[in-house]
PDB file of C-alpha atoms and ligand atoms in Angstrom:
ATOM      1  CA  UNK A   1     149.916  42.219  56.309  1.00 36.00           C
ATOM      2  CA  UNK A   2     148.811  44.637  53.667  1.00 37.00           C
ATOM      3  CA  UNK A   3     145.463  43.364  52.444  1.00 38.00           C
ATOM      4  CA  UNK A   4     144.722  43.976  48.802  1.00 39.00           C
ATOM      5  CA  UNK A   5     141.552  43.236  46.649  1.00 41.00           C
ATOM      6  CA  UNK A   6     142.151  39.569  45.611  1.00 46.00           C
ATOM      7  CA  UNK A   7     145.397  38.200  46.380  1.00 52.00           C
ATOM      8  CA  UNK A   8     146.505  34.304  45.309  1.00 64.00           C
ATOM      9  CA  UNK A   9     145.928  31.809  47.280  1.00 71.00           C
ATOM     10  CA  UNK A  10     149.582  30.838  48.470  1.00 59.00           C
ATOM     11  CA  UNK A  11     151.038  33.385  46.232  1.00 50.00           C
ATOM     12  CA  UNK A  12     154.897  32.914  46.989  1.00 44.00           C
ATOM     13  CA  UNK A  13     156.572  36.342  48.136  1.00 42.00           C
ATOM     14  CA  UNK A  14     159.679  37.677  48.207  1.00 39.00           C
ATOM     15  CA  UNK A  15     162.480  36.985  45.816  1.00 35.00           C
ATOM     16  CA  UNK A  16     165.271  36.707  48.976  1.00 35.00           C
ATOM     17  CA  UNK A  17     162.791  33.925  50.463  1.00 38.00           C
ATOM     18  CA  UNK A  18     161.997  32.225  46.913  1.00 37.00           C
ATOM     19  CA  UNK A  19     166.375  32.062  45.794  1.00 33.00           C
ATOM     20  CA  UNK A  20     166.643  30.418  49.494  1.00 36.00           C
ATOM     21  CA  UNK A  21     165.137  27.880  49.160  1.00 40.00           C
ATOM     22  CA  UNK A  22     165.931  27.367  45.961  1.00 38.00           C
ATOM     23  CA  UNK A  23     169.832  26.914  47.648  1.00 36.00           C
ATOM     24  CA  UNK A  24     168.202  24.759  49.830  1.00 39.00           C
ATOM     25  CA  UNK A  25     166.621  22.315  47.624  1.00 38.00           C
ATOM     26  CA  UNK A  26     169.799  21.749  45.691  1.00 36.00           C
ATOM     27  CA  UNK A  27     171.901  20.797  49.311  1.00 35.00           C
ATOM     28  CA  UNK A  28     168.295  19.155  49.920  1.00 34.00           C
ATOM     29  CA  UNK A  29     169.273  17.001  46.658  1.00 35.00           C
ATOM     30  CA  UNK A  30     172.963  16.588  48.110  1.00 32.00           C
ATOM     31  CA  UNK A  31     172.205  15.069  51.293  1.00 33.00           C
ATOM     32  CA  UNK A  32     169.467  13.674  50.688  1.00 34.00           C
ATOM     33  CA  UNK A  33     166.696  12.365  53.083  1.00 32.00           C
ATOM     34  CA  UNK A  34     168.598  13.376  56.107  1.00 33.00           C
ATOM     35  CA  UNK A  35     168.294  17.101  55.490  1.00 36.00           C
ATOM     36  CA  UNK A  36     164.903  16.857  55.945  1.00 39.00           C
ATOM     37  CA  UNK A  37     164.631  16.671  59.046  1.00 36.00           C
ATOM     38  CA  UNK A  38     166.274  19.912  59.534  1.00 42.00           C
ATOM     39  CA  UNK A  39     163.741  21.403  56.690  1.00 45.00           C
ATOM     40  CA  UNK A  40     161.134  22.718  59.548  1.00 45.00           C
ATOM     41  CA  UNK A  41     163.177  24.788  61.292  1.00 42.00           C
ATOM     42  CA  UNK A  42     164.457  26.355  58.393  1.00 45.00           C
ATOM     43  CA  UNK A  43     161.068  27.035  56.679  1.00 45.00           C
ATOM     44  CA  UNK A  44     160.022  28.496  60.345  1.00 43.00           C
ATOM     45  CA  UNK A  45     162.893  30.914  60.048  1.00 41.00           C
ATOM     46  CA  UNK A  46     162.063  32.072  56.792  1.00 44.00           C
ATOM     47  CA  UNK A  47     158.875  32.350  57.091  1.00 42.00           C
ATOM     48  CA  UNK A  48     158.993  34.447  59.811  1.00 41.00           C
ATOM     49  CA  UNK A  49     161.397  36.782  57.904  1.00 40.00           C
ATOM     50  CA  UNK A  50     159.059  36.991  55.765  1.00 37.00           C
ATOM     51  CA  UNK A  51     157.430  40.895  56.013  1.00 34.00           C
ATOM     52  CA  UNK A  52     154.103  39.892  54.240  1.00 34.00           C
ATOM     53  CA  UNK A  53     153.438  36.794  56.447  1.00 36.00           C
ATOM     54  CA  UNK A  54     152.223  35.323  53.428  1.00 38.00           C
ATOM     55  CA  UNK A  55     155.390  32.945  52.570  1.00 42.00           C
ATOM     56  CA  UNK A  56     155.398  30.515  49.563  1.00 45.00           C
ATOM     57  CA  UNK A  57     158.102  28.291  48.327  1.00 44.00           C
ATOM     58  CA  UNK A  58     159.786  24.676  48.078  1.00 46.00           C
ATOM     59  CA  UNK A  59     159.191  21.337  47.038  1.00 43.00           C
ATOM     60  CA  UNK A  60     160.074  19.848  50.492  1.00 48.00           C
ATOM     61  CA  UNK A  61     160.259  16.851  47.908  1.00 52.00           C
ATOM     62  CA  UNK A  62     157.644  16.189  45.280  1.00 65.00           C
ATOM     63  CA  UNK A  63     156.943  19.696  44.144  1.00 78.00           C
ATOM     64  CA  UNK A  64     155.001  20.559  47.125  1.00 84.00           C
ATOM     65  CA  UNK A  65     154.823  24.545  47.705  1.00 83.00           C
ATOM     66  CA  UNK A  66     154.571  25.866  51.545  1.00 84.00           C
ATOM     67  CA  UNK A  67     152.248  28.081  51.891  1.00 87.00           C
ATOM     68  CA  UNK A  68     150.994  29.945  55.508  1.00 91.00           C
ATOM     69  CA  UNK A  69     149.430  33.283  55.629  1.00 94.00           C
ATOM     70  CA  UNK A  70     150.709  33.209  59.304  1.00 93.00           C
ATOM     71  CA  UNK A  71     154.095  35.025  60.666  1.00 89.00           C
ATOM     72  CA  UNK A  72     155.310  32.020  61.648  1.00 92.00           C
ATOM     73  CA  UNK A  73     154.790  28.127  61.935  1.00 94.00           C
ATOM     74  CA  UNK A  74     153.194  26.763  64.599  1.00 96.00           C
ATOM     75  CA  UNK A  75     154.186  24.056  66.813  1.00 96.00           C
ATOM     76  CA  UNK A  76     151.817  21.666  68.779  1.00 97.00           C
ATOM     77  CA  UNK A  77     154.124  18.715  69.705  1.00 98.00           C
ATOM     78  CA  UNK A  78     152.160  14.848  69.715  1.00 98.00           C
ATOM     79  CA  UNK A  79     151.140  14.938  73.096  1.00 98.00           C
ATOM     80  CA  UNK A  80     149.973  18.548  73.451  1.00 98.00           C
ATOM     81  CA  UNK A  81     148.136  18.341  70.812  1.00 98.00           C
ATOM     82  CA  UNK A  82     144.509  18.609  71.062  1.00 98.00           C
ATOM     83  CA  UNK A  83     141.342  18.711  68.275  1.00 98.00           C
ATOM     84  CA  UNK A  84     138.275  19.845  69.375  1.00 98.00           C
ATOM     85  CA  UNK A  85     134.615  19.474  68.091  1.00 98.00           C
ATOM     86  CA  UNK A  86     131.572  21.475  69.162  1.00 98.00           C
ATOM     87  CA  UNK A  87     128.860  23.490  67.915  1.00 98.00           C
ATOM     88  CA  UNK A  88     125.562  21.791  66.878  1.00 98.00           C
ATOM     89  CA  UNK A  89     126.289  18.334  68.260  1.00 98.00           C
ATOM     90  CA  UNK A  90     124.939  16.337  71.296  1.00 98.00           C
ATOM     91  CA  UNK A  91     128.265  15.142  72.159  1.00 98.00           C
ATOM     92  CA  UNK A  92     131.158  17.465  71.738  1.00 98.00           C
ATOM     93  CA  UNK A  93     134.633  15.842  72.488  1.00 98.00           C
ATOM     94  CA  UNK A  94     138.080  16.663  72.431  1.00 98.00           C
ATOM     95  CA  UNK A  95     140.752  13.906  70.958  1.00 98.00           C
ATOM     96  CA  UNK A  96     144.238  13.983  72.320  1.00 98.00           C
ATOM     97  CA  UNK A  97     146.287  12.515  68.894  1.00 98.00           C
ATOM     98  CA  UNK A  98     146.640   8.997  70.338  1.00 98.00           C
ATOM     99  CA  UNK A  99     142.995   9.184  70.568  1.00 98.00           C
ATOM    100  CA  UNK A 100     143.066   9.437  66.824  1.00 98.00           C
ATOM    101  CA  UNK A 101     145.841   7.180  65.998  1.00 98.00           C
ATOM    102  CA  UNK A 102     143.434   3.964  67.865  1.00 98.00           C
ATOM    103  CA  UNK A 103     140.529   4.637  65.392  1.00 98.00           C
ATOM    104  CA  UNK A 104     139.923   3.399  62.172  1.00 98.00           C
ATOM    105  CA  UNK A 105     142.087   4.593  59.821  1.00 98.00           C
ATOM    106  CA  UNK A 106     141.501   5.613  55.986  1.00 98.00           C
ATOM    107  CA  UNK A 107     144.107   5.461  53.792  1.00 98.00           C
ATOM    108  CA  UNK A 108     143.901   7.808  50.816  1.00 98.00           C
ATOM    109  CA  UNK A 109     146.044   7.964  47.638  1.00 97.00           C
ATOM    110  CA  UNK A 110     144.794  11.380  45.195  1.00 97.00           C
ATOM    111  CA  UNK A 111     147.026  14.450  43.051  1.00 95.00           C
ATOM    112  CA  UNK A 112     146.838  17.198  45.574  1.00 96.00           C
ATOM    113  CA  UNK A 113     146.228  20.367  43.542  1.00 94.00           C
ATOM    114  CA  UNK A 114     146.333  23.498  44.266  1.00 92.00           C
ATOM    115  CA  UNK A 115     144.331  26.739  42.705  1.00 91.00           C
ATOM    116  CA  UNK A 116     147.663  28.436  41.778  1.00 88.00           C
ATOM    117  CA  UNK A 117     148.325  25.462  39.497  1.00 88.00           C
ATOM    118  CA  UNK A 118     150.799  23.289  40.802  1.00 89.00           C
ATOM    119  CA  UNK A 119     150.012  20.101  41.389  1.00 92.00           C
ATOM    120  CA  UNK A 120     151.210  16.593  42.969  1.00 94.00           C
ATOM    121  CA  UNK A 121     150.593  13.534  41.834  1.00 94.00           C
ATOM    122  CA  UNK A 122     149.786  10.277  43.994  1.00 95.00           C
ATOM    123  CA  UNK A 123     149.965  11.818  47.721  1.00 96.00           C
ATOM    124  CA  UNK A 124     149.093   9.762  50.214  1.00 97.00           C
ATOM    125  CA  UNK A 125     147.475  10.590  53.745  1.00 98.00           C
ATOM    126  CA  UNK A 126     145.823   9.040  56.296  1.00 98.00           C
ATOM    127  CA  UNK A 127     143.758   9.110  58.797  1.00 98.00           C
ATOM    128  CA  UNK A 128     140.510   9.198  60.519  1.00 98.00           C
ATOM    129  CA  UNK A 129     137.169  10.358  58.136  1.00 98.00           C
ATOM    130  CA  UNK A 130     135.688  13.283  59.270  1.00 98.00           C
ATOM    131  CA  UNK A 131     132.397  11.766  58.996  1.00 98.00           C
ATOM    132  CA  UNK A 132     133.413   9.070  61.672  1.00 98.00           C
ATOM    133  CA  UNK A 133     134.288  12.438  64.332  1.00 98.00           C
ATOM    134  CA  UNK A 134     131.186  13.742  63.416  1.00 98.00           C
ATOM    135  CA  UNK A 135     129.055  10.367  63.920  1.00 98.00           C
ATOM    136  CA  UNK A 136     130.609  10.284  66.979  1.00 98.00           C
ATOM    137  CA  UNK A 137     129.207  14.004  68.135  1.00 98.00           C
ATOM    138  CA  UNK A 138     126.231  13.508  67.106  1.00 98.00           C
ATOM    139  CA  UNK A 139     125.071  16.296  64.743  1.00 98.00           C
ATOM    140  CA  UNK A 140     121.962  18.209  65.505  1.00 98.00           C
ATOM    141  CA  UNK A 141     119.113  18.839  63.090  1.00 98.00           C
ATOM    142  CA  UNK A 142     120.140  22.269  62.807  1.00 98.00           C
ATOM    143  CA  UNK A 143     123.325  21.628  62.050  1.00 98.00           C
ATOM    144  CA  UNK A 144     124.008  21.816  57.978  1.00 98.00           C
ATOM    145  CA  UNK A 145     127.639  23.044  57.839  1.00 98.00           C
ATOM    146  CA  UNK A 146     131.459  22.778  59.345  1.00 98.00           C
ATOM    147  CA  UNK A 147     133.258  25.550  60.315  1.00 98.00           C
ATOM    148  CA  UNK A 148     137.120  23.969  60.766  1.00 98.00           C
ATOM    149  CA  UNK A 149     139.920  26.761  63.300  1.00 98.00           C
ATOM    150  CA  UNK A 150     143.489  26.208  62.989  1.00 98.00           C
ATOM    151  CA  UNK A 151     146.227  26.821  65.741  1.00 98.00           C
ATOM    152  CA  UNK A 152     148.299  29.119  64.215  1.00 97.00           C
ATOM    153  CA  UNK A 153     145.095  31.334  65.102  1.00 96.00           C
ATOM    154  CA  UNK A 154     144.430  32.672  61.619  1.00 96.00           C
ATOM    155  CA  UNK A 155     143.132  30.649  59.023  1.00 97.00           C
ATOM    156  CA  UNK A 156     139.817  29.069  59.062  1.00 98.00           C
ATOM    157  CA  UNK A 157     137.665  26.698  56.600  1.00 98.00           C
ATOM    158  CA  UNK A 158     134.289  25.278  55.823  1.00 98.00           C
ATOM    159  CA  UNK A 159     132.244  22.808  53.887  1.00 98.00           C
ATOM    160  CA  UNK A 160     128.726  21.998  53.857  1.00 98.00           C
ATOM    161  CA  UNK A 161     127.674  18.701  56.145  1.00 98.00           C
ATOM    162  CA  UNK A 162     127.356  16.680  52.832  1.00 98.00           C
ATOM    163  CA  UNK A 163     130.847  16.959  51.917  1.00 98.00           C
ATOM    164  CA  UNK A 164     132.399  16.799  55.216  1.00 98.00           C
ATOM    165  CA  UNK A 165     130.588  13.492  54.999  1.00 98.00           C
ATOM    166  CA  UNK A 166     132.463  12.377  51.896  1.00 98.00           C
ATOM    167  CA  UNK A 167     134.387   9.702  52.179  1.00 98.00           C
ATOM    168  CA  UNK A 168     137.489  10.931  50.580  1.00 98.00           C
ATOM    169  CA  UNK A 169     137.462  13.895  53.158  1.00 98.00           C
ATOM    170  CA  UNK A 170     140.046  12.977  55.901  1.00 98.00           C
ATOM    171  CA  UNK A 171     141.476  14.166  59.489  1.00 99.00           C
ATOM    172  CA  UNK A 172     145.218  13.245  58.477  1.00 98.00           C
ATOM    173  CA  UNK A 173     148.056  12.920  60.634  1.00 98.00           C
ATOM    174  CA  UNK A 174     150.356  10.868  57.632  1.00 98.00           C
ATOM    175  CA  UNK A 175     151.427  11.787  54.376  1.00 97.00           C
ATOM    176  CA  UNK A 176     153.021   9.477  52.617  1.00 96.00           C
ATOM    177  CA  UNK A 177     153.826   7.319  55.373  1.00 96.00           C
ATOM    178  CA  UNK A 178     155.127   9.655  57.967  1.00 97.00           C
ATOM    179  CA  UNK A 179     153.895  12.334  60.474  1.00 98.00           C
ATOM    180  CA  UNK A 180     152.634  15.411  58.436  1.00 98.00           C
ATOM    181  CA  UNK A 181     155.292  17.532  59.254  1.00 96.00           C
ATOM    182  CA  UNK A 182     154.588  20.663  61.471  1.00 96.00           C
ATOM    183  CA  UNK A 183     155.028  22.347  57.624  1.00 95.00           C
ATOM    184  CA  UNK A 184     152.639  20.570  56.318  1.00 96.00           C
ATOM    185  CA  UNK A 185     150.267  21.460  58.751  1.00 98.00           C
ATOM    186  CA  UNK A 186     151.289  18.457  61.534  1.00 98.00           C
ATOM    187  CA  UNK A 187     150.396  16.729  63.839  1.00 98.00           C
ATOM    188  CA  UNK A 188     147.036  17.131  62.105  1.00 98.00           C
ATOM    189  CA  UNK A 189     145.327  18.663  59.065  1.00 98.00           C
ATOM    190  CA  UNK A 190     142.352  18.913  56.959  1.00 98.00           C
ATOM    191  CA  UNK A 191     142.679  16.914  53.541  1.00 98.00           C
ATOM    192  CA  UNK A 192     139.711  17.625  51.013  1.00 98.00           C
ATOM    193  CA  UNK A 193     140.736  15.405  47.984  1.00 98.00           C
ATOM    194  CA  UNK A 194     138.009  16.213  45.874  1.00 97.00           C
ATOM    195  CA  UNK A 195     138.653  20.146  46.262  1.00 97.00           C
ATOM    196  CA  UNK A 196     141.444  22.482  45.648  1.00 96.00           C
ATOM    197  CA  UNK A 197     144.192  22.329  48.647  1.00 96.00           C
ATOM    198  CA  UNK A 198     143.232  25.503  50.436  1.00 97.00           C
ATOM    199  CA  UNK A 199     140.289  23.827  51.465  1.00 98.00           C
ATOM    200  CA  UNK A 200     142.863  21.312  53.725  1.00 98.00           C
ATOM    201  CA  UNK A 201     143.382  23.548  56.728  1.00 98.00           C
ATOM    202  CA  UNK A 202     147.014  23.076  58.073  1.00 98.00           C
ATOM    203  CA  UNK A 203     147.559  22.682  61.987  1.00 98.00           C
ATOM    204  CA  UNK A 204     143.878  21.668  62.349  1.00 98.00           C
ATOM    205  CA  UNK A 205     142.519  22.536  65.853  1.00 98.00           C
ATOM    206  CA  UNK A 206     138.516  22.605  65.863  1.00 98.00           C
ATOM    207  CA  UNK A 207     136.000  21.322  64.119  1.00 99.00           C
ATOM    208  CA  UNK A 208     132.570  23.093  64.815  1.00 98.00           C
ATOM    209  CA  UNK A 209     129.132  22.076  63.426  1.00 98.00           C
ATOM    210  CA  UNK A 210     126.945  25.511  61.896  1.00 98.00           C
ATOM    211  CA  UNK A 211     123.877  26.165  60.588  1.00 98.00           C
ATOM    212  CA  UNK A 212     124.698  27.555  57.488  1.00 97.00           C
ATOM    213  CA  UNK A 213     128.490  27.887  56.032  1.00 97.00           C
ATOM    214  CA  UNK A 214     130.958  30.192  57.087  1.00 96.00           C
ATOM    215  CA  UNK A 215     133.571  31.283  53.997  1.00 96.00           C
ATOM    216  CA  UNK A 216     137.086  30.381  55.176  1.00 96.00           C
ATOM    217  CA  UNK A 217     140.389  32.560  54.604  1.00 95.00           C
ATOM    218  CA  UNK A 218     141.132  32.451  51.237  1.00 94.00           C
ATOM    219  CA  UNK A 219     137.037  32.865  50.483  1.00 94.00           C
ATOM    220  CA  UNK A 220     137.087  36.586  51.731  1.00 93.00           C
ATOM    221  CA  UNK A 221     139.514  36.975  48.718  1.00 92.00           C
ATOM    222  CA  UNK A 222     137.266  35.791  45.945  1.00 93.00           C
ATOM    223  CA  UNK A 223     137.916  32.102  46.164  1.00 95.00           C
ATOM    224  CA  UNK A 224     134.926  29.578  45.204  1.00 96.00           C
ATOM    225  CA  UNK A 225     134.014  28.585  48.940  1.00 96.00           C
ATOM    226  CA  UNK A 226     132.876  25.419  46.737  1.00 95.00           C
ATOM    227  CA  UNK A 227     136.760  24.660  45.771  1.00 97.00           C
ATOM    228  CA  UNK A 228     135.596  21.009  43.288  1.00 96.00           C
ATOM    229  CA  UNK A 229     139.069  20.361  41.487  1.00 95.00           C
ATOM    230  CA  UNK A 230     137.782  21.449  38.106  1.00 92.00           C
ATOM    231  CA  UNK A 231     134.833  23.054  38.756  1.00 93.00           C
ATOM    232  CA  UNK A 232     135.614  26.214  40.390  1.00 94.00           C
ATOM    233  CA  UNK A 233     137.141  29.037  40.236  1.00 94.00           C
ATOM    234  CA  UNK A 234     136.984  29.660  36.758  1.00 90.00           C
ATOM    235  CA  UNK A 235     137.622  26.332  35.709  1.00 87.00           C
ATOM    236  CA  UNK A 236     135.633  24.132  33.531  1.00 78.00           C
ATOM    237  CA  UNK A 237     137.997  21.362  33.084  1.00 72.00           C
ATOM    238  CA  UNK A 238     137.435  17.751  34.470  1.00 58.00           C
ATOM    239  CA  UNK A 239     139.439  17.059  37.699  1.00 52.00           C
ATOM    240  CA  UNK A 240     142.776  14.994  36.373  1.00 51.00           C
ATOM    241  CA  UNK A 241     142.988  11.774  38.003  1.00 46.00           C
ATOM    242  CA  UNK A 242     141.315  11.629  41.021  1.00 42.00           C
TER     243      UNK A 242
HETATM  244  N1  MTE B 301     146.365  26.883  58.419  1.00 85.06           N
HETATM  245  C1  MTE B 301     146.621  26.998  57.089  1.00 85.06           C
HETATM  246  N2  MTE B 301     146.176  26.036  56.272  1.00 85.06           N
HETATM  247  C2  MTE B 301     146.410  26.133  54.925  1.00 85.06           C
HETATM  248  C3  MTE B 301     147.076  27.254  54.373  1.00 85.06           C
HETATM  249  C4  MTE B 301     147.537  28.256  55.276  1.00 85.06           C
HETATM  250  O1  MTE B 301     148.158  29.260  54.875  1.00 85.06           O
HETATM  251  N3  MTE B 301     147.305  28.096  56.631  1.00 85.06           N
HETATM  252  N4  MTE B 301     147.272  27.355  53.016  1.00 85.06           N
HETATM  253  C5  MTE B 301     146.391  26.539  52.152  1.00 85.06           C
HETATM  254  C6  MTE B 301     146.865  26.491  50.778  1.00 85.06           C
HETATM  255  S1  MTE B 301     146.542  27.842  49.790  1.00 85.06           S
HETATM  256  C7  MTE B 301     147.474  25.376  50.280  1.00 85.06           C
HETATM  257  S2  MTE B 301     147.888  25.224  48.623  1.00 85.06           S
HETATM  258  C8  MTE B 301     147.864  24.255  51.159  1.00 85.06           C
HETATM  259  C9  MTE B 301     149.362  24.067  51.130  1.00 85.06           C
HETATM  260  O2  MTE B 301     149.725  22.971  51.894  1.00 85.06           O
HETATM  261  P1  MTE B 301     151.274  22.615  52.040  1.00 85.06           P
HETATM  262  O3  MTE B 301     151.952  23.773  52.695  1.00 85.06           O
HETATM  263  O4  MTE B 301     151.283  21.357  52.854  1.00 85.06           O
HETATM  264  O5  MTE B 301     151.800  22.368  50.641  1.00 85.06           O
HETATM  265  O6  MTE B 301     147.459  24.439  52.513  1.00 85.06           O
HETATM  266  C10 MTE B 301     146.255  25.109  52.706  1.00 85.06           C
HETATM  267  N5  MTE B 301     145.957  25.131  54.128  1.00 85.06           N
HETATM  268 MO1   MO B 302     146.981  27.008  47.650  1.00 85.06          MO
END
């Protein structure tokens, strides 16, 4: 992909891309519920038609947008999927998602927003708090920061230790009461509710603790690597609802 000076976060591409889905919303609205199951694939295929790699589009119901600044979508199914933690920990484990699925599990209702502008109200995901994975491993002394890896092998996160041990910052593997769809980042993602949504790394594969933060993807582009609904990136206003 071309890279130029400050580029949006999610910005959606292509006009072709954009008017397809807009066809596929409407036999989306015709079908109803069953097309979505078909919805993945499709997205896949576009987005890796997609020259730029940088594909936006669709509310895949709710006004969601897709974003991925990869070629393509990645696929882990349930049982290959694995989530990693290391770095600056005395324990560092790797959960299968069943391993996941038998914790405790946080259930969290919040408007996803995103930096573009868009914005959805009352999403729901669960799963397990960060700050439970990291009790787990054991953080060292040293360690002051999270450094989060994806599996489609390009886009990357961070937040300082502090926030990661928020307790509306989740390890989700449902949105609103299903799987997160491989889309949306499935089996698992990275949900920040208090920040803007490209700090909720999609296809989440490792978690590692740092000593000092590491700016993520969107970052090296001019993005507030502190991403407070509200309260960065040029914005002054108070967060909405959550
Ligand atoms: N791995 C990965 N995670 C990502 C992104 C991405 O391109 N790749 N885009 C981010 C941005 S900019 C947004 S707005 C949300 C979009 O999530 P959605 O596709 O589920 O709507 O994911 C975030 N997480
Ligand atoms: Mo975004």
């Amino acid at each position: 992909m071309e890279q130029r000076g400050r580029q949006s976060a999610g910005k959606p591409v292509g006009r072709r891309v954009v008017l397809g889905v807009l066809g596929l919303g409407a036999v989306g609205v015709a079908f109803g519920a069953r097309i979505q199951n078909g919805l993945d694939n499709v997205l896949a295929e576009v987005s890796s038609k997609d020259p730029t790699g940088l594909t936006g589009l669709l509310p895949g119901g709710g006004g969601f947008q897709f974003y991925n600044v990869a070629d393509s979508i990645p696929h882990r199914s349930d049982t290959d999927y694995r989530l990693t933690v290391d770095g600056l920990v005395d324990r560092p484990a790797t959960y299968t998602l069943a391993d996941l699925k038998s914790m405790q599990q946080t259930r969290l209702v919040r408007d996803v927003q995103c930096v573009t502008g868009w914005r959805v109200p009352n999403t729901e995901f669960s799963g397990v708090l960060l700050r439970d994975l990291l009790d787990m491993a054991g953080v060292q002394r040293q360690g002051t920061a999270i450094r989060f890896t994806c599996f489609d092998g390009v886009y990357s996160e961070s937040l300082t230790l502090d926030e990661a041990r928020r307790s509306d910052v989740l390890i989700a593997h449902e949105m609103n009461g299903a799987p997160v769809t491989s889309a949306h980042g499935g089996p698992v993602r990275l949900y920040v509710a208090p920040m803007y949504f490209y700090k909720s790394a999609k296809w989440l594969s490792g978690i590692t603790v740092t000593s000092q933060v590491e700016p993520g993807y969107w970052e090296h582009y001019g993005y507030d690597v502190e991403a407070w609904v509200g309260r960065s990136n040029g914005r002054d206003d108070a967060p909405t609802s959550n």
